[in-house]
C-alpha positions as protocol buffer text, in pm:
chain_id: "A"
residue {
  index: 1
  type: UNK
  ca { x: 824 y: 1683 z: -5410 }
}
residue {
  index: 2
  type: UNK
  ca { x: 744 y: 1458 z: -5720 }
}
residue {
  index: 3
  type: UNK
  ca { x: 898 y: 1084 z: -5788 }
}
residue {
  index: 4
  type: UNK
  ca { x: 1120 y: 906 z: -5492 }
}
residue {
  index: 5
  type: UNK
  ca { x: 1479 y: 768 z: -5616 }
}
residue {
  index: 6
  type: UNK
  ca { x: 1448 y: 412 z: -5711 }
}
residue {
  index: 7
  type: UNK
  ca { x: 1470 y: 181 z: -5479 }
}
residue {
  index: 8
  type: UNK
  ca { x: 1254 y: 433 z: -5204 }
}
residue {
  index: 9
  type: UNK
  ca { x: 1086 y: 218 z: -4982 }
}
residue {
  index: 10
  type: UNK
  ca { x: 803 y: 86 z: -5130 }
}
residue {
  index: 11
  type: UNK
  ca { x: 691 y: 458 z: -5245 }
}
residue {
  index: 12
  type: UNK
  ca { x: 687 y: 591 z: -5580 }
}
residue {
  index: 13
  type: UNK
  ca { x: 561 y: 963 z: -5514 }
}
residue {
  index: 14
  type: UNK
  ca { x: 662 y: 1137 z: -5211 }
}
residue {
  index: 15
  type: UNK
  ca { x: 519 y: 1489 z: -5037 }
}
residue {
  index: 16
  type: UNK
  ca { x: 622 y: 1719 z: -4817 }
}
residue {
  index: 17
  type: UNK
  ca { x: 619 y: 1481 z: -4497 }
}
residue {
  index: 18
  type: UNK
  ca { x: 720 y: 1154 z: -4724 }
}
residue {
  index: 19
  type: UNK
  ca { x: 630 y: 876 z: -4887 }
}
residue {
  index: 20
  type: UNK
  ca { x: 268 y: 826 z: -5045 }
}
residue {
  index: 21
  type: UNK
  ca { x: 82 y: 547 z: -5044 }
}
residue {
  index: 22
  type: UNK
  ca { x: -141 y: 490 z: -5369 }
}
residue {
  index: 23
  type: UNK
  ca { x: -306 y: 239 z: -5553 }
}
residue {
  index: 24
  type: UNK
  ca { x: -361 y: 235 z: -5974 }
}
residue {
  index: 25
  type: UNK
  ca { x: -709 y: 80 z: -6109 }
}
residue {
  index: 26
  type: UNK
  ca { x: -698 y: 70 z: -6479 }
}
residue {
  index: 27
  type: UNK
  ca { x: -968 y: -99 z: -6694 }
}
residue {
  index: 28
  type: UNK
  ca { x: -1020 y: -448 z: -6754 }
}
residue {
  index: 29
  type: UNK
  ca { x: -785 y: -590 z: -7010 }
}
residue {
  index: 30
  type: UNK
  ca { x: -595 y: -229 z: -7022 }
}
residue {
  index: 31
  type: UNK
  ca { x: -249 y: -270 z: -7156 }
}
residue {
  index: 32
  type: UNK
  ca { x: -79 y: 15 z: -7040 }
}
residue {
  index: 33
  type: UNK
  ca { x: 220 y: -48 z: -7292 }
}
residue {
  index: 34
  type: UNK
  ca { x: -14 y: -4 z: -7604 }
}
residue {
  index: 35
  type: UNK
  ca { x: -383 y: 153 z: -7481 }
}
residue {
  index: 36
  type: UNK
  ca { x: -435 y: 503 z: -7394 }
}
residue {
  index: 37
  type: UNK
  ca { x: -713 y: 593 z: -7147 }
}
residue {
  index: 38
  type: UNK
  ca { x: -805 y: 925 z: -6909 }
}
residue {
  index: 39
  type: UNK
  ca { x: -741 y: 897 z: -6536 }
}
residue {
  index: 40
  type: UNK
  ca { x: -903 y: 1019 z: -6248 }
}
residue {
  index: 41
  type: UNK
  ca { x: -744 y: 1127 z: -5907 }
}
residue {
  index: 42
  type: UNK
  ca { x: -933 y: 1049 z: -5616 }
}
residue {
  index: 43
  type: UNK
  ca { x: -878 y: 1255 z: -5272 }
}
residue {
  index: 44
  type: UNK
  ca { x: -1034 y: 1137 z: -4942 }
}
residue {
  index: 45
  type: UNK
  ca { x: -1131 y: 1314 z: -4653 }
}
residue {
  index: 46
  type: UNK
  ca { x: -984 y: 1439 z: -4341 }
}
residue {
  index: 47
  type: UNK
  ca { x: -934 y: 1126 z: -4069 }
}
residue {
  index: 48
  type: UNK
  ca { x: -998 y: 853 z: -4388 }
}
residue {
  index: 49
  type: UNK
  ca { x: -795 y: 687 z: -4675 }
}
residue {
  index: 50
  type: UNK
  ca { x: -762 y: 580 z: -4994 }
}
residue {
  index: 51
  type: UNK
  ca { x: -978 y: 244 z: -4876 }
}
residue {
  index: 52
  type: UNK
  ca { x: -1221 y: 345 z: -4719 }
}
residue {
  index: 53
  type: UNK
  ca { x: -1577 y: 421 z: -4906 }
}
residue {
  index: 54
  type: UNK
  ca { x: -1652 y: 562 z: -5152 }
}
residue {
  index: 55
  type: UNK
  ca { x: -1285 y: 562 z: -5288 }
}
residue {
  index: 56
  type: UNK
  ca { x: -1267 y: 191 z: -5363 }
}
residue {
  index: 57
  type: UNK
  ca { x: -1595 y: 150 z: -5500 }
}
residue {
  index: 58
  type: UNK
  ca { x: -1561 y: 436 z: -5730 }
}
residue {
  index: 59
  type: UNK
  ca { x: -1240 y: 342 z: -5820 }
}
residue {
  index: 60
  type: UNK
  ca { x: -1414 y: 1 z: -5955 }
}
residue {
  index: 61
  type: UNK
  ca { x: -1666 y: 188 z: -6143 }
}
residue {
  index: 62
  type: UNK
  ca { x: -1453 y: 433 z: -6336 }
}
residue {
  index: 63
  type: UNK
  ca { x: -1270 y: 113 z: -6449 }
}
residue {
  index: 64
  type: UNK
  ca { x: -1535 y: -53 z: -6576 }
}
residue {
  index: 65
  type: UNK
  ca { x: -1618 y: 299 z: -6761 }
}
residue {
  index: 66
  type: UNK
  ca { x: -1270 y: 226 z: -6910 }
}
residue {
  index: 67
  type: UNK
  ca { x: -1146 y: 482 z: -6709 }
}
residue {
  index: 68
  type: UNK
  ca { x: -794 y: 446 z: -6485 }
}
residue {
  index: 69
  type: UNK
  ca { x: -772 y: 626 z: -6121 }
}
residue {
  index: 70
  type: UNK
  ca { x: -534 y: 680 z: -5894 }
}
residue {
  index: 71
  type: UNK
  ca { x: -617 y: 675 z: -5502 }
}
residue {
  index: 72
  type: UNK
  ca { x: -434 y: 748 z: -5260 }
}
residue {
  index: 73
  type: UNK
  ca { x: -326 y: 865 z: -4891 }
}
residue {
  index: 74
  type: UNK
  ca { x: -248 y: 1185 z: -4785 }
}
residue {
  index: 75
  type: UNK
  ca { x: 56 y: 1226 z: -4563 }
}
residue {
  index: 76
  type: UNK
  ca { x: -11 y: 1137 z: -4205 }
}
residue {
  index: 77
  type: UNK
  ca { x: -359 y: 974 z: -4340 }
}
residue {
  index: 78
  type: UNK
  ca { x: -364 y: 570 z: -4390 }
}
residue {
  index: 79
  type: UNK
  ca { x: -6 y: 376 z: -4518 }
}
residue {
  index: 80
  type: UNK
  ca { x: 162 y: 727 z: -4605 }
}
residue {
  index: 81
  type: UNK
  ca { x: 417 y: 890 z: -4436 }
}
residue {
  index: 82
  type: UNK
  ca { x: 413 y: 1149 z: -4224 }
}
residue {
  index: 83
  type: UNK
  ca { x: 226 y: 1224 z: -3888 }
}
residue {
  index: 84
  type: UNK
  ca { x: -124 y: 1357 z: -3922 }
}
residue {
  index: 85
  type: UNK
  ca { x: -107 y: 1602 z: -3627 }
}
residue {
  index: 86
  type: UNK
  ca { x: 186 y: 1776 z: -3894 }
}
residue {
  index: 87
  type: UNK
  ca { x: -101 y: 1725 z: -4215 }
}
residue {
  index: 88
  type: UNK
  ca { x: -183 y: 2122 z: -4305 }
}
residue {
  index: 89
  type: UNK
  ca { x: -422 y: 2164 z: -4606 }
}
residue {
  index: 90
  type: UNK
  ca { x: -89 y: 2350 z: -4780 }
}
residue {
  index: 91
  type: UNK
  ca { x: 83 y: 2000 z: -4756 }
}
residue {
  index: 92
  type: UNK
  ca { x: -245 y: 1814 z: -4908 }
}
residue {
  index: 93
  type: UNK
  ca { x: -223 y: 2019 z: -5206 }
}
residue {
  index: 94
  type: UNK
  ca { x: 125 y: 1935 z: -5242 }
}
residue {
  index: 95
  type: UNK
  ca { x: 59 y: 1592 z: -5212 }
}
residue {
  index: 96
  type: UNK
  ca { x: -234 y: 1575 z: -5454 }
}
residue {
  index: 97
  type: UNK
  ca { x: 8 y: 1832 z: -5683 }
}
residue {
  index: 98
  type: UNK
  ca { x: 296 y: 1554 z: -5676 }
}
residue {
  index: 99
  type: UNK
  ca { x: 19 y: 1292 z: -5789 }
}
residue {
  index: 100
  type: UNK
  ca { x: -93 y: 1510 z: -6029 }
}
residue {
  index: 101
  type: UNK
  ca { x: 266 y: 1489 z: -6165 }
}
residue {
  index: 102
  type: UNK
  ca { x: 330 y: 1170 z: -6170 }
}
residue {
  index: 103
  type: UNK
  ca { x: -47 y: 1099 z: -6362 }
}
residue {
  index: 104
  type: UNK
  ca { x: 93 y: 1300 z: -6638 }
}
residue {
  index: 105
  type: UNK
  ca { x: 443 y: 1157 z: -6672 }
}
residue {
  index: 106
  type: UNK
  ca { x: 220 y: 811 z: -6735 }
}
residue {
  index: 107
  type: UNK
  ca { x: 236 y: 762 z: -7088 }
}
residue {
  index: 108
  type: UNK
  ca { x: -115 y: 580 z: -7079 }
}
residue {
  index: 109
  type: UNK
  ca { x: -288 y: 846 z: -6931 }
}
residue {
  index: 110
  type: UNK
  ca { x: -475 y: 1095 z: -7209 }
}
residue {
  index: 111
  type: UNK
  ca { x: -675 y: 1347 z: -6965 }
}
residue {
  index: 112
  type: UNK
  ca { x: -732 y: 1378 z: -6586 }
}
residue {
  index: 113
  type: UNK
  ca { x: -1006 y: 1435 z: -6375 }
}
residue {
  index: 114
  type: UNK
  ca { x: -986 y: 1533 z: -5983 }
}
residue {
  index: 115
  type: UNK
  ca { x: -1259 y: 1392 z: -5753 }
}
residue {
  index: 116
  type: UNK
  ca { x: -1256 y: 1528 z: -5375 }
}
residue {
  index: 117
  type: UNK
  ca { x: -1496 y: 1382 z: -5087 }
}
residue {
  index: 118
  type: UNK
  ca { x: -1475 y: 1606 z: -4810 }
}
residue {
  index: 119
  type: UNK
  ca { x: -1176 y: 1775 z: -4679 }
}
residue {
  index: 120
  type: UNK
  ca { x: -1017 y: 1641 z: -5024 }
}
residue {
  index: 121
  type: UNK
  ca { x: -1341 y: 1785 z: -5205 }
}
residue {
  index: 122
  type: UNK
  ca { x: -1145 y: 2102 z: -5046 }
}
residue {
  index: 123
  type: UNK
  ca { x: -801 y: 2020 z: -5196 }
}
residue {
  index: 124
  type: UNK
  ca { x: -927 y: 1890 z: -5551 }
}
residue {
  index: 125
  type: UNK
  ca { x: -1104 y: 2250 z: -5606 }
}
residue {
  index: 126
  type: UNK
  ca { x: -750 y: 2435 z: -5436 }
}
residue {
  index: 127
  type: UNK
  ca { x: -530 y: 2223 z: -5654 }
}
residue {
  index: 128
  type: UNK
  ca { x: -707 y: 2276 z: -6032 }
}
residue {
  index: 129
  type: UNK
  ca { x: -743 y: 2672 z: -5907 }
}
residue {
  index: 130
  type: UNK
  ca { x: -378 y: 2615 z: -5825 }
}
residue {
  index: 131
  type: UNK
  ca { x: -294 y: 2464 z: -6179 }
}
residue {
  index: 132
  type: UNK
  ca { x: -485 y: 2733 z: -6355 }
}
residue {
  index: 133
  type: UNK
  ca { x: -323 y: 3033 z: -6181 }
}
residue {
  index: 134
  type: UNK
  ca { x: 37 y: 2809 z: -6269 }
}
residue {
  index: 135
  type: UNK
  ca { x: -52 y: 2839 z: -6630 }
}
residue {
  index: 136
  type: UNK
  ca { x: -15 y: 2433 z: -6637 }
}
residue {
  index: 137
  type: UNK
  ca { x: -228 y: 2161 z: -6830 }
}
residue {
  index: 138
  type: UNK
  ca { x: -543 y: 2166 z: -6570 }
}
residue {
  index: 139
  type: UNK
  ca { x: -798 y: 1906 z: -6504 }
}
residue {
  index: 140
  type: UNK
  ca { x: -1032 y: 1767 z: -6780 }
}
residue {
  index: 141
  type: UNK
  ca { x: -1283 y: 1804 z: -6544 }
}
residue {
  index: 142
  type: UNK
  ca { x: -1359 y: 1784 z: -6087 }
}
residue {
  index: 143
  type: UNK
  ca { x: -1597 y: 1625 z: -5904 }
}
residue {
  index: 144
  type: UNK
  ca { x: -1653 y: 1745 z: -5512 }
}
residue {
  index: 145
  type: UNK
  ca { x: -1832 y: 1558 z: -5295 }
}
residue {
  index: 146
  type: UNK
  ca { x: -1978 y: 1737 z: -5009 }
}
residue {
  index: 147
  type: UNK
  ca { x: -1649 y: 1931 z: -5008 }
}
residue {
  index: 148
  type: UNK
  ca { x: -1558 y: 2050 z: -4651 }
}
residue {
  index: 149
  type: UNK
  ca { x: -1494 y: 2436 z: -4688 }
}
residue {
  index: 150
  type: UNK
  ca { x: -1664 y: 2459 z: -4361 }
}
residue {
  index: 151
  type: UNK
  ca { x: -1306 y: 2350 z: -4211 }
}
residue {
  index: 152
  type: UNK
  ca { x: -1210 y: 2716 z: -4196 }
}
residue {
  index: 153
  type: UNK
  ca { x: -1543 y: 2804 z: -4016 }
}
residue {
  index: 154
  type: UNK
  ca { x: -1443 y: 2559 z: -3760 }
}
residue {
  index: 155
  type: UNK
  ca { x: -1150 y: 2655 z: -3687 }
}
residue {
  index: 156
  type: UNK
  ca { x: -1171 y: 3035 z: -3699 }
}
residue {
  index: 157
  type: UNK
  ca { x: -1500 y: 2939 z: -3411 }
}
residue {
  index: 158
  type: UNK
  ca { x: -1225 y: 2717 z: -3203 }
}
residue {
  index: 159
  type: UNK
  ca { x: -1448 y: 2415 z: -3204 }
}
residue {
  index: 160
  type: UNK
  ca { x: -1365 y: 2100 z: -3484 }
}
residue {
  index: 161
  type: UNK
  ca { x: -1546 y: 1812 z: -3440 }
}
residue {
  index: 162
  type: UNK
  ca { x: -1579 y: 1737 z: -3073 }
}
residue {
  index: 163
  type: UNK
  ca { x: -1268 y: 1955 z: -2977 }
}
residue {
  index: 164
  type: UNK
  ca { x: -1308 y: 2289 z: -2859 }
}
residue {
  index: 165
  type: UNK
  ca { x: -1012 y: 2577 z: -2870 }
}
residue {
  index: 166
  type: UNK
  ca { x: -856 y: 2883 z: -2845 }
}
residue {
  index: 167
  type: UNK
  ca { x: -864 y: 2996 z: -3213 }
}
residue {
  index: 168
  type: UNK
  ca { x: -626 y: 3254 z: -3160 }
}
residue {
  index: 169
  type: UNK
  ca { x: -365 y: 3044 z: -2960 }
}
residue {
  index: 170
  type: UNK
  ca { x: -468 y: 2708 z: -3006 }
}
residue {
  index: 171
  type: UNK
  ca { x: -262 y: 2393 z: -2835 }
}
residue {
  index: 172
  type: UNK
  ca { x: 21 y: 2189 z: -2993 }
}
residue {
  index: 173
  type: UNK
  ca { x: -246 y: 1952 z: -3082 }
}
residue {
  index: 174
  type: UNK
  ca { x: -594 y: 1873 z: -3016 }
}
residue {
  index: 175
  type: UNK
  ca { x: -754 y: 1518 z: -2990 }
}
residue {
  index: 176
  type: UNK
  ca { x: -1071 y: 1463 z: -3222 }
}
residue {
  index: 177
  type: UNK
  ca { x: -1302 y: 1191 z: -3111 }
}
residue {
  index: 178
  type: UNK
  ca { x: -1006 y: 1057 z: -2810 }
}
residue {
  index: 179
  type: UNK
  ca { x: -742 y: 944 z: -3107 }
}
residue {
  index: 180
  type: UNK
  ca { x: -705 y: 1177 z: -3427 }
}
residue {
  index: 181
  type: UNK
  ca { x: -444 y: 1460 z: -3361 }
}
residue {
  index: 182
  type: UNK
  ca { x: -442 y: 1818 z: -3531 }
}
residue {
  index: 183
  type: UNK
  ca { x: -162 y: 2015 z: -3520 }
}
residue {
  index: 184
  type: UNK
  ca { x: -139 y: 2400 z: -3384 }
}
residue {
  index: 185
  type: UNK
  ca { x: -38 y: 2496 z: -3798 }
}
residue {
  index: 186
  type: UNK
  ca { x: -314 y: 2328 z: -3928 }
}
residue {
  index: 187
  type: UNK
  ca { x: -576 y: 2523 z: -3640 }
}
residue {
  index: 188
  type: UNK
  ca { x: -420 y: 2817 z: -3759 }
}
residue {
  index: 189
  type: UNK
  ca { x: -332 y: 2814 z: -4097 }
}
residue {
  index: 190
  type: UNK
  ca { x: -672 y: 2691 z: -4196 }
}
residue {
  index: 191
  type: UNK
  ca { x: -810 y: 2980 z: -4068 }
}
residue {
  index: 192
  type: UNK
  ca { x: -654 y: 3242 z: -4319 }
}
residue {
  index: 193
  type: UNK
  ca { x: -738 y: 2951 z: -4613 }
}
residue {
  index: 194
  type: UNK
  ca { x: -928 y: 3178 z: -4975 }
}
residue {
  index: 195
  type: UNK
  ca { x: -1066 y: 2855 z: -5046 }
}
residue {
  index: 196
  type: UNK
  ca { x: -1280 y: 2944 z: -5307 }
}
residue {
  index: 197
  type: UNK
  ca { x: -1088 y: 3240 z: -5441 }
}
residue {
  index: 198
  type: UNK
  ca { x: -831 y: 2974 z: -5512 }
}
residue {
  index: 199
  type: UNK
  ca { x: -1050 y: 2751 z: -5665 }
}
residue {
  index: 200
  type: UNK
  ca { x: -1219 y: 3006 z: -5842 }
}
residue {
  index: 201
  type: UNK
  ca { x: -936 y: 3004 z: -6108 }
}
residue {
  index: 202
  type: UNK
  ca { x: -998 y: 2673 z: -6265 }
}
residue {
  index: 203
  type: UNK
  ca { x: -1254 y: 2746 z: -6537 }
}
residue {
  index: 204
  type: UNK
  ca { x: -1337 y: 2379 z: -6659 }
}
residue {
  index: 205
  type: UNK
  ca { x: -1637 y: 2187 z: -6558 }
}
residue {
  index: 206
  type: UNK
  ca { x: -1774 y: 2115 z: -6211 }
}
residue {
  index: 207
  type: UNK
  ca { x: -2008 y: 1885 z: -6049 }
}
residue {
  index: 208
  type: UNK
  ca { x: -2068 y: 1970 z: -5700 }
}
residue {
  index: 209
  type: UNK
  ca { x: -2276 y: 1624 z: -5543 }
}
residue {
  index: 210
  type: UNK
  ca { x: -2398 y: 1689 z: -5163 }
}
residue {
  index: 211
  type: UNK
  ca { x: -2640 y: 1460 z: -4929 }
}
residue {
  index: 212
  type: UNK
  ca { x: -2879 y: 1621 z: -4813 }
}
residue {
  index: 213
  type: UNK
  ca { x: -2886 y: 1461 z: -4466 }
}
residue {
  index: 214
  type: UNK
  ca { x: -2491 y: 1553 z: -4447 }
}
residue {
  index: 215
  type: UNK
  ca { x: -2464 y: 1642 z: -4069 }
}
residue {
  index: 216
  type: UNK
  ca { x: -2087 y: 1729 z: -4086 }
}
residue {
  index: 217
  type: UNK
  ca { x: -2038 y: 1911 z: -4389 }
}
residue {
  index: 218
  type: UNK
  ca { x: -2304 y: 2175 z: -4429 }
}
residue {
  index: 219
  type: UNK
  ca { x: -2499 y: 2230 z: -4761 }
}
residue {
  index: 220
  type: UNK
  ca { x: -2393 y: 2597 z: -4800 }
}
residue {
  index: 221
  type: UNK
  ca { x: -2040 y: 2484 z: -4852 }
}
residue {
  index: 222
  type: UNK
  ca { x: -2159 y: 2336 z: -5212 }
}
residue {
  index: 223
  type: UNK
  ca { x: -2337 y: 2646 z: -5276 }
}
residue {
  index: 224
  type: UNK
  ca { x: -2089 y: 2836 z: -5225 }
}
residue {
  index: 225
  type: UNK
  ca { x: -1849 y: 2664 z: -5420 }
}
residue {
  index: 226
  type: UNK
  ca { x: -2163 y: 2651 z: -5715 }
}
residue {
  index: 227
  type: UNK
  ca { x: -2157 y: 3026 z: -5630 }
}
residue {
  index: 228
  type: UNK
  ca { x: -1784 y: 3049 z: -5700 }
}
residue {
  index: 229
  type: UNK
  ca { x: -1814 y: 2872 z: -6023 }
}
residue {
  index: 230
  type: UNK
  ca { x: -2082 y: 3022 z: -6211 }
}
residue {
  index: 231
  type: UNK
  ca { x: -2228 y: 2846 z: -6468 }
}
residue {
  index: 232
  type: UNK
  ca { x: -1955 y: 2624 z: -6510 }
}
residue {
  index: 233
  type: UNK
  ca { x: -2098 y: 2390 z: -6228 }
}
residue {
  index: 234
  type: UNK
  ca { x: -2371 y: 2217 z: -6120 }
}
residue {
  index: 235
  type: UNK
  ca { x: -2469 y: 2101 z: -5821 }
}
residue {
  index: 236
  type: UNK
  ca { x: -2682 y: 1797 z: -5735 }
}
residue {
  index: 237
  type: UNK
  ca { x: -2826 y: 1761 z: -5434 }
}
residue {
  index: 238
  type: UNK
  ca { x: -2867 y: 1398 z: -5282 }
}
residue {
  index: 239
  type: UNK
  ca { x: -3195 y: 1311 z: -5151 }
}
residue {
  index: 240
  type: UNK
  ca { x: -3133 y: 1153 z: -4797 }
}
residue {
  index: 241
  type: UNK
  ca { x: -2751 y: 1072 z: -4856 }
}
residue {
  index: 242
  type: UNK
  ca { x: -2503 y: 1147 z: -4552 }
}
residue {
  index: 243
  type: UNK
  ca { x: -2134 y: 1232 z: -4516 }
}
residue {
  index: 244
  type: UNK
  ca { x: -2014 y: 870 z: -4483 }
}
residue {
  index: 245
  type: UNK
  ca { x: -2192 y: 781 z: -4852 }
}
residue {
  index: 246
  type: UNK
  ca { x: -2399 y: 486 z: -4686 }
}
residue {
  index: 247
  type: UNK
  ca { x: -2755 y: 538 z: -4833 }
}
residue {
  index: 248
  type: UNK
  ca { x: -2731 y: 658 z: -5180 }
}
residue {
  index: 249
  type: UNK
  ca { x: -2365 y: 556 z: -5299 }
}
residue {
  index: 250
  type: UNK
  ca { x: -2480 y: 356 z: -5658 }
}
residue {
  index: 251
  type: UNK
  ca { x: -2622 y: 741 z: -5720 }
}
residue {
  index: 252
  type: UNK
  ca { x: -2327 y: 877 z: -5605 }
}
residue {
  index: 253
  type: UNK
  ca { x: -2092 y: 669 z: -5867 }
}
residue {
  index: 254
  type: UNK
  ca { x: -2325 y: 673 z: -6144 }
}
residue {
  index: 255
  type: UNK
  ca { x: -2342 y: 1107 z: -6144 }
}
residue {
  index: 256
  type: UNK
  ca { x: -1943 y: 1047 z: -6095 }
}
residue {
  index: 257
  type: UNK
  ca { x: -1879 y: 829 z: -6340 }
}
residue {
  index: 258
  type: UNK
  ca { x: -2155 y: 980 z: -6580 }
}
residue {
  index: 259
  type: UNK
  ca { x: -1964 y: 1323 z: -6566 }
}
residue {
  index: 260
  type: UNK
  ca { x: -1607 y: 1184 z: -6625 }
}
residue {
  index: 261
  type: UNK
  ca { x: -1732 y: 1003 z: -6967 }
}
residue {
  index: 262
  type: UNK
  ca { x: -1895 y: 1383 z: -7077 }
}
residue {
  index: 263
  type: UNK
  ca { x: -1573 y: 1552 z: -6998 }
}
residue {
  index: 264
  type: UNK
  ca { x: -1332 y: 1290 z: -7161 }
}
residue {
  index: 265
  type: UNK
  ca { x: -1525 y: 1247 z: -7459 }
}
């Protein structure tokens, strides 16, 4: 739904369900009114933010790289707007598309990158396949991080998380671990999700990075996505690293960071 009016709240992008909350990193010393520099988006996962790891840290990293990043919150997720049991992957990428807009009416900003952890992993590949198809300017290059395809698997099987179903008439909500609500549309629309035929329209460069003690999002998911991509991607698999990015996350930014210097060169 691109830029608020001025004076919106303390918002300057909005989505579908409102207001989103965001936060710019730019290099040390940057002067946005006279340097130029490339920018990364970074998407977070389903039930996390923009703060919590490894958003943060990478953020940090890419701006010592001399590289700017927007993070931010999906809608229903963190300080955005929006209820999470209404978040639906279709109103992530819109989300992540209205960032995408407002990165490129920055007049600072050179290239972008996408980087997705998880469920965002999942909307940074949908939303460059999404840009492609559009005929639009399309990311410089994307980074997914153990992205969660296996979200449509879960919810065609009725059982997410710790919540169980019925995937063919699933509840107004269901409670994951006591507190986090998803919606009914979300249960079902997930389900009928081409993930990676979406996806599979972006045609720059991919680095697929995946722990491999993830016990949430399955290794297959990064193969298929490497599968999807050709020989456009590689994937990199993470010796002993889990979901949450606690054992191996200096790798984790250097292979991130490392990639986004190639592809803006």
């Amino acid at each position: 739904m691109g830029l608020l009016p001025a004076g919106a709240r303390e918002y300057t992008v909005s989505g579908p369900e409102g207001g989103l909350a965001m936060k710019v990193a730019l290099p040390e010393g940057f002067n946005p009114e006279t340097d130029r520099c490339p920018m990364v988006l970074l998407m977070h996962g389903i039930f996390s933010s923009k703060d919590y790891n490894p958003m943060p840290f990478l953020a940090k990293a890419l701006a010592k790289a001399g590289i700017a990043s927007i993070r931010f919150d999906f809608d229903g997720h963190g300080k955005s707007q929006g209820r999470m049991q209404d978040m639906t992957i279709e109103k992530e990428i819109a989300d992540a598309l209205a960032i995408w807009e407002y990165a490129e009416s920055l007049p600072y900003v050179t290239q972008i990158g996408l980087f997705g952890h998880s469920q965002g992993g999942v909307i940074a590949s949908m939303t460059a396949g999404r840009l492609a198809a559009a005929g639009r300017h399309v990311p410089a290059g994307v980074v997914l991080l153990a992205p969660g395809s296996v979200i449509k698997q879960a919810c065609q099987g009725g059982k997410f998380f710790n919540a169980r179903f019925d995937p063919a008439d699933p509840p107004a909500f269901i409670r994951c671990w006591g507190t986090m609500k998803l919606g009914r549309e979300y249960l079902l629309t997930t389900q009928q999700l081409d993930i990676y035929g979406t996806a599979a329209a972006y045609q720059g460069p991919v680095l697929l990075l995946h722990g491999t003690k993830d016990s949430i999002v399955p290794m297959w998911c990064s193969e298929q996505y490497l599968e999807t991509y050709g020989d456009r991607a590689i994937l990199v698999k993470v010796d002993g690293e889990n979901h949450l990015i606690t054992r191996r996350k200096k790798e984790i930014l250097s292979r991130t960071v490392a990639f986004f210097q190639q592809v803006f060169d």
